Amino acid sequence: IGRSVSVLAPPGRAADGYGDLGLPAQAVLLFIGGSCRRNGRRNNSRGHFGWRAAPRNSRAAVIRQVTSSRRRPFRQKPEDPPNVARPIEVKEEEEEFEVAPGPAPVFTPDGKLPRGGSEAKPTVDWENPGLDVLERARLAAEEGWDEAKWSRLEDGSPFDAALPTGYRNRMKMADPPVAIREHIELNLLGARARKRLPRGETWPVIFSGSDPAHNGMRYSLDDGKDTALGRMAVAVHKGLLRHRASSYANGLRGQPGVFPPAERPEIAFVGASNVGKSSLLNCITRTMKLAEARDEPGVTRSINWYKCSRLPMDIIDLPGYGLAGGADFSSLLLDFIAQRKALRCLYVLIDARSGIKPIDWRWFADLGNRGPEKVFVLTKCDLVAPKALAKVATLVLEDMAIVPRTSQRLLMVSSRLGHGMHELRQDMCSRSLAYAAEARRRAEARREGGVATSSEPA
């Protein structure tokens, strides 16, 4: 209707799109399709029903528009060629032949025999072909086999669990004792939802080292000052940590095997790559961002000494053992720990999500009886459910019993939320007191001209 109206309309009224119709007819067309002129500008020169807007004061343009809307002639697609039956190829039977004894002929890339005949360069003797590739690989492996290194993995050795079989089955069969479960619930360990605090109260900042169970805030057990060791631990948390010295993993620059001299008794954090050593060190005091810590493994690539203002001993941050970031510091760490006489305690960090892994067992086997006493610490406890954490702690307690020179006390911490940090600081304070008492006893013995006997390493 709109197209016919546009065509029959006189030139003076064609711009409105309604022709000489009366007011009622124009109202009906406006209700049905709207103005062709307005809708044409808004909807790509077309109305609601796809009508082409008539040009202003041009009857020839209107006629050209009508004639240009004719359909194009139909072109029939060419028919597909008939299917031609292809002849079936018959494979000829290959002739059987026998391999003549003696050396096999060797041909050049162009298919000709080299100069001197086929006997010039014999490769394979069919009567005595020799060793194949797998046999050569086996013999090469046997030549590099170190029997003394792997003799510790024989039956009955304490390191027969170096390659544990069925860790998931052990987790399913583990039955944690009541003491471990009560300790986890009492110290709020494990992944659990935080309780809502009243208006105006907030939880401690993450990675601040404040233990929610012993910081004196709401839902905590106490303020951590009920004992002398507790007060010392609170003082350590309020203290500062400063960087004292650093060196490469193999020694100082240009002096391999030489490290900064020791000023006080030292403790060190060691573990696999990306287990949380630097994060744990930052949470000991209120100096939160001293050691560089990121999510990527292999960030710490040097040995760093830190001095605590409230603790009479230095803390060492060691790089992780195992391949990370294109480097493996396992052998260098073994030499450093075995030769450092001022190192009194080694805190071995284990990821609570996986327990003791094969890479940890191999490193323990290489370390052997060397080095100071070891204390196992479960890190990232806030990422494991309380029930699973109790099972992991049970398995770690069973496995660490066969590692030589190991304390039978297991610590569980979370650097992010601060759980268990108060207990770790108490352990460090108790060891610092023991080292100070040992130093006084040795000084008195030197003054008296005698020799003091001690269970601690020199």
Coordinates of C-alpha atoms in Angstrom, one line a residue, residues 90-328:
V90 CA 44.4 -55.3 -7.7
K91 CA 47.5 -55.4 -5.6
E92 CA 50.1 -57.7 -6.9
E93 CA 51.5 -60.3 -4.6
E94 CA 55.0 -59.5 -3.4
E95 CA 57.6 -62.0 -4.2
E96 CA 59.2 -63.8 -1.3
F97 CA 63.0 -63.7 -1.1
E98 CA 65.6 -64.9 1.2
V99 CA 68.3 -62.9 2.9
A100 CA 71.7 -64.1 1.9
P101 CA 74.2 -64.6 4.7
G102 CA 77.1 -62.2 5.2
P103 CA 77.3 -58.5 5.5
A104 CA 74.5 -56.4 4.2
P105 CA 75.2 -54.2 1.1
V106 CA 75.3 -50.5 1.7
F107 CA 73.8 -48.1 -0.9
T108 CA 74.4 -44.5 -1.5
P109 CA 71.4 -42.0 -1.6
D110 CA 71.3 -42.3 -5.4
G111 CA 70.8 -46.1 -5.1
K112 CA 74.2 -47.1 -6.3
L113 CA 76.9 -49.1 -4.6
P114 CA 79.8 -47.1 -3.1
R115 CA 83.3 -47.4 -4.5
G116 CA 84.9 -50.6 -3.4
G117 CA 81.8 -52.7 -3.6
S118 CA 79.3 -53.6 -0.9
E119 CA 82.1 -54.9 1.4
A120 CA 83.7 -51.5 1.7
K121 CA 81.4 -50.4 4.6
P122 CA 79.6 -53.3 6.2
T123 CA 76.9 -52.3 8.7
V124 CA 75.0 -55.3 9.9
D125 CA 76.0 -58.9 9.8
W126 CA 72.8 -60.9 9.6
E127 CA 74.4 -64.0 11.1
N128 CA 75.7 -62.0 14.1
P129 CA 73.7 -58.7 14.3
G130 CA 75.1 -57.7 17.8
L131 CA 73.3 -55.6 20.4
D132 CA 70.2 -53.6 19.6
V133 CA 69.4 -50.2 20.8
L134 CA 67.6 -51.3 24.0
E135 CA 70.5 -53.5 24.9
R136 CA 73.0 -50.7 24.4
A137 CA 70.9 -48.4 26.6
R138 CA 70.8 -51.0 29.3
L139 CA 74.5 -51.4 29.3
A140 CA 75.1 -47.7 29.4
A141 CA 72.8 -47.4 32.4
E142 CA 74.6 -50.2 34.2
E143 CA 78.0 -48.5 33.6
G144 CA 76.7 -45.3 35.4
W145 CA 75.0 -47.2 38.2
D146 CA 76.1 -46.1 41.7
E147 CA 75.6 -49.1 43.9
A148 CA 76.8 -47.3 47.1
K149 CA 74.2 -44.5 46.6
W150 CA 71.3 -46.9 46.2
S151 CA 72.3 -49.4 48.8
R152 CA 70.4 -47.3 51.4
L153 CA 67.1 -48.2 49.7
E154 CA 67.5 -52.0 50.3
D155 CA 65.0 -53.9 52.5
G156 CA 65.2 -52.9 56.1
S157 CA 66.8 -49.6 55.4
P158 CA 65.2 -46.5 57.2
F159 CA 64.9 -44.9 53.7
D160 CA 62.9 -47.7 52.1
A161 CA 59.9 -45.2 52.1
A162 CA 61.8 -42.9 49.8
L163 CA 59.4 -43.9 47.0
P164 CA 56.1 -44.4 48.9
T165 CA 53.5 -46.4 47.1
G166 CA 49.9 -45.5 47.4
Y167 CA 49.9 -42.2 49.3
R168 CA 46.1 -41.9 48.6
N169 CA 45.5 -45.4 50.0
R170 CA 47.5 -44.4 53.1
M171 CA 45.3 -41.3 53.4
K172 CA 42.1 -43.4 53.2
M173 CA 43.4 -45.9 55.8
A174 CA 44.8 -43.2 58.2
D175 CA 43.1 -43.0 61.6
P176 CA 44.3 -39.8 63.3
P177 CA 44.4 -40.0 67.1
V178 CA 42.1 -37.8 69.3
A179 CA 45.0 -35.6 70.4
I180 CA 45.8 -34.4 66.9
R181 CA 42.1 -33.7 66.1
E182 CA 41.7 -31.8 69.4
H183 CA 44.9 -29.8 68.7
I184 CA 43.5 -28.8 65.2
E185 CA 40.1 -27.7 66.6
L186 CA 41.7 -25.9 69.5
N187 CA 44.1 -23.8 67.4
L188 CA 41.5 -23.2 64.6
L189 CA 43.7 -25.0 62.0
G190 CA 42.5 -26.1 58.6
A191 CA 40.3 -24.5 56.0
R192 CA 37.2 -23.1 57.7
A193 CA 34.9 -20.2 57.4
R194 CA 35.7 -17.2 59.6
K195 CA 33.1 -16.1 62.1
R196 CA 31.4 -12.8 61.7
L197 CA 32.7 -10.1 64.0
P198 CA 30.7 -7.2 65.4
R199 CA 30.7 -3.8 63.9
G200 CA 34.1 -2.0 64.4
E201 CA 36.1 -5.2 64.9
T202 CA 38.2 -6.8 62.1
W203 CA 40.4 -9.9 61.7
P204 CA 44.2 -9.5 61.5
V205 CA 45.7 -8.5 58.2
I206 CA 46.8 -11.5 56.1
F207 CA 50.5 -12.4 56.3
S208 CA 50.8 -10.3 59.5
G209 CA 51.8 -13.3 61.6
S210 CA 49.1 -12.6 64.3
D211 CA 47.8 -16.0 65.6
P212 CA 44.0 -15.7 65.9
A213 CA 44.1 -18.3 68.7
H214 CA 46.6 -16.4 70.9
N215 CA 46.2 -12.7 70.1
G216 CA 43.7 -11.7 72.8
M217 CA 41.0 -10.8 70.2
R218 CA 37.5 -12.2 70.0
Y219 CA 37.2 -16.0 69.7
S220 CA 40.9 -16.4 70.8
L221 CA 42.0 -18.7 73.7
D222 CA 44.3 -16.2 75.4
D223 CA 46.6 -13.3 74.7
G224 CA 49.6 -15.6 74.5
K225 CA 51.3 -14.1 77.7
D226 CA 50.3 -16.8 80.2
T227 CA 53.8 -18.3 80.3
A228 CA 57.4 -17.0 80.1
L229 CA 57.9 -18.5 76.6
G230 CA 54.5 -17.0 75.6
R231 CA 55.6 -13.5 76.6
M232 CA 58.9 -14.0 74.7
A233 CA 57.0 -15.1 71.6
V234 CA 54.8 -12.0 71.8
A235 CA 57.9 -9.8 72.1
V236 CA 59.4 -11.5 69.0
H237 CA 56.3 -10.8 67.0
K238 CA 56.4 -7.2 68.0
G239 CA 60.1 -7.0 67.1
L240 CA 61.8 -6.3 63.7
L241 CA 63.7 -8.3 61.2
R242 CA 66.6 -6.9 59.3
H243 CA 68.7 -8.3 56.4
R244 CA 72.3 -8.9 57.5
A245 CA 74.1 -10.6 54.7
S246 CA 73.6 -12.7 51.5
S247 CA 75.6 -14.9 49.2
Y248 CA 75.2 -17.2 46.3
A249 CA 74.3 -20.8 46.9
N250 CA 77.9 -21.9 46.3
G251 CA 79.6 -19.0 48.2
L252 CA 80.6 -15.4 47.9
R253 CA 81.4 -13.8 44.6
G254 CA 84.8 -15.1 43.4
Q255 CA 85.2 -17.2 46.6
P256 CA 83.4 -20.6 46.2
G257 CA 82.7 -22.4 49.4
V258 CA 83.2 -19.2 51.5
F259 CA 80.2 -17.7 53.3
P260 CA 79.6 -14.7 55.6
P261 CA 81.0 -15.4 59.1
A262 CA 78.5 -16.3 61.8
E263 CA 77.9 -13.8 64.5
R264 CA 75.3 -15.7 66.6
P265 CA 73.6 -19.1 66.6
E266 CA 71.7 -19.7 63.4
I267 CA 68.5 -21.5 62.4
A268 CA 67.5 -22.1 58.8
F269 CA 64.3 -22.7 56.9
V270 CA 64.6 -25.4 54.2
G271 CA 62.2 -27.2 52.0
A272 CA 61.1 -27.9 48.4
S273 CA 60.5 -25.1 46.0
N274 CA 57.4 -23.0 46.5
V275 CA 56.6 -24.6 49.9
G276 CA 56.4 -21.2 51.7
K277 CA 59.8 -20.5 53.3
S278 CA 60.0 -16.8 52.5
S279 CA 56.4 -16.2 53.5
L280 CA 56.9 -17.9 56.8
L281 CA 60.0 -15.9 57.5
N282 CA 58.1 -12.6 56.8
C283 CA 55.4 -13.6 59.4
I284 CA 57.8 -14.2 62.3
T285 CA 57.9 -10.5 63.2
R286 CA 55.9 -7.4 62.2
T287 CA 58.3 -6.8 59.3
M288 CA 55.9 -8.3 56.7
K289 CA 57.6 -7.7 53.4
L290 CA 61.3 -8.3 53.8
A291 CA 62.0 -11.5 52.0
E292 CA 60.7 -11.7 48.4
A293 CA 57.8 -14.1 48.1
R294 CA 55.6 -14.9 45.1
D295 CA 53.5 -17.7 43.7
E296 CA 56.1 -18.8 41.2
P297 CA 58.6 -21.4 42.4
G298 CA 62.3 -20.7 42.4
V299 CA 62.1 -17.0 43.5
T300 CA 64.7 -17.3 46.2
R301 CA 68.0 -18.1 44.5
S302 CA 70.5 -17.0 47.2
I303 CA 71.2 -17.6 50.8
N304 CA 70.1 -14.7 53.0
W305 CA 70.8 -14.0 56.7
Y306 CA 68.3 -12.1 58.8
K307 CA 68.8 -10.6 62.2
C308 CA 65.9 -10.4 64.7
S309 CA 65.8 -7.6 67.2
R310 CA 64.1 -9.6 69.9
L311 CA 65.8 -13.0 69.3
P312 CA 69.4 -13.7 70.1
M313 CA 70.0 -15.7 66.9
D314 CA 70.0 -15.3 63.1
I315 CA 67.5 -16.7 60.7
I316 CA 68.7 -18.1 57.3
D317 CA 66.4 -18.3 54.3
L318 CA 67.7 -21.0 52.0
P319 CA 66.6 -21.6 48.3
G320 CA 64.4 -24.6 47.7
Y321 CA 65.7 -28.0 46.6
G322 CA 64.4 -29.5 43.5
L323 CA 64.3 -28.2 39.9
A324 CA 62.6 -24.7 39.8
G325 CA 63.2 -21.8 37.6
G326 CA 65.8 -23.8 35.6
A327 CA 68.1 -24.4 38.6
D328 CA 68.5 -27.1 41.2

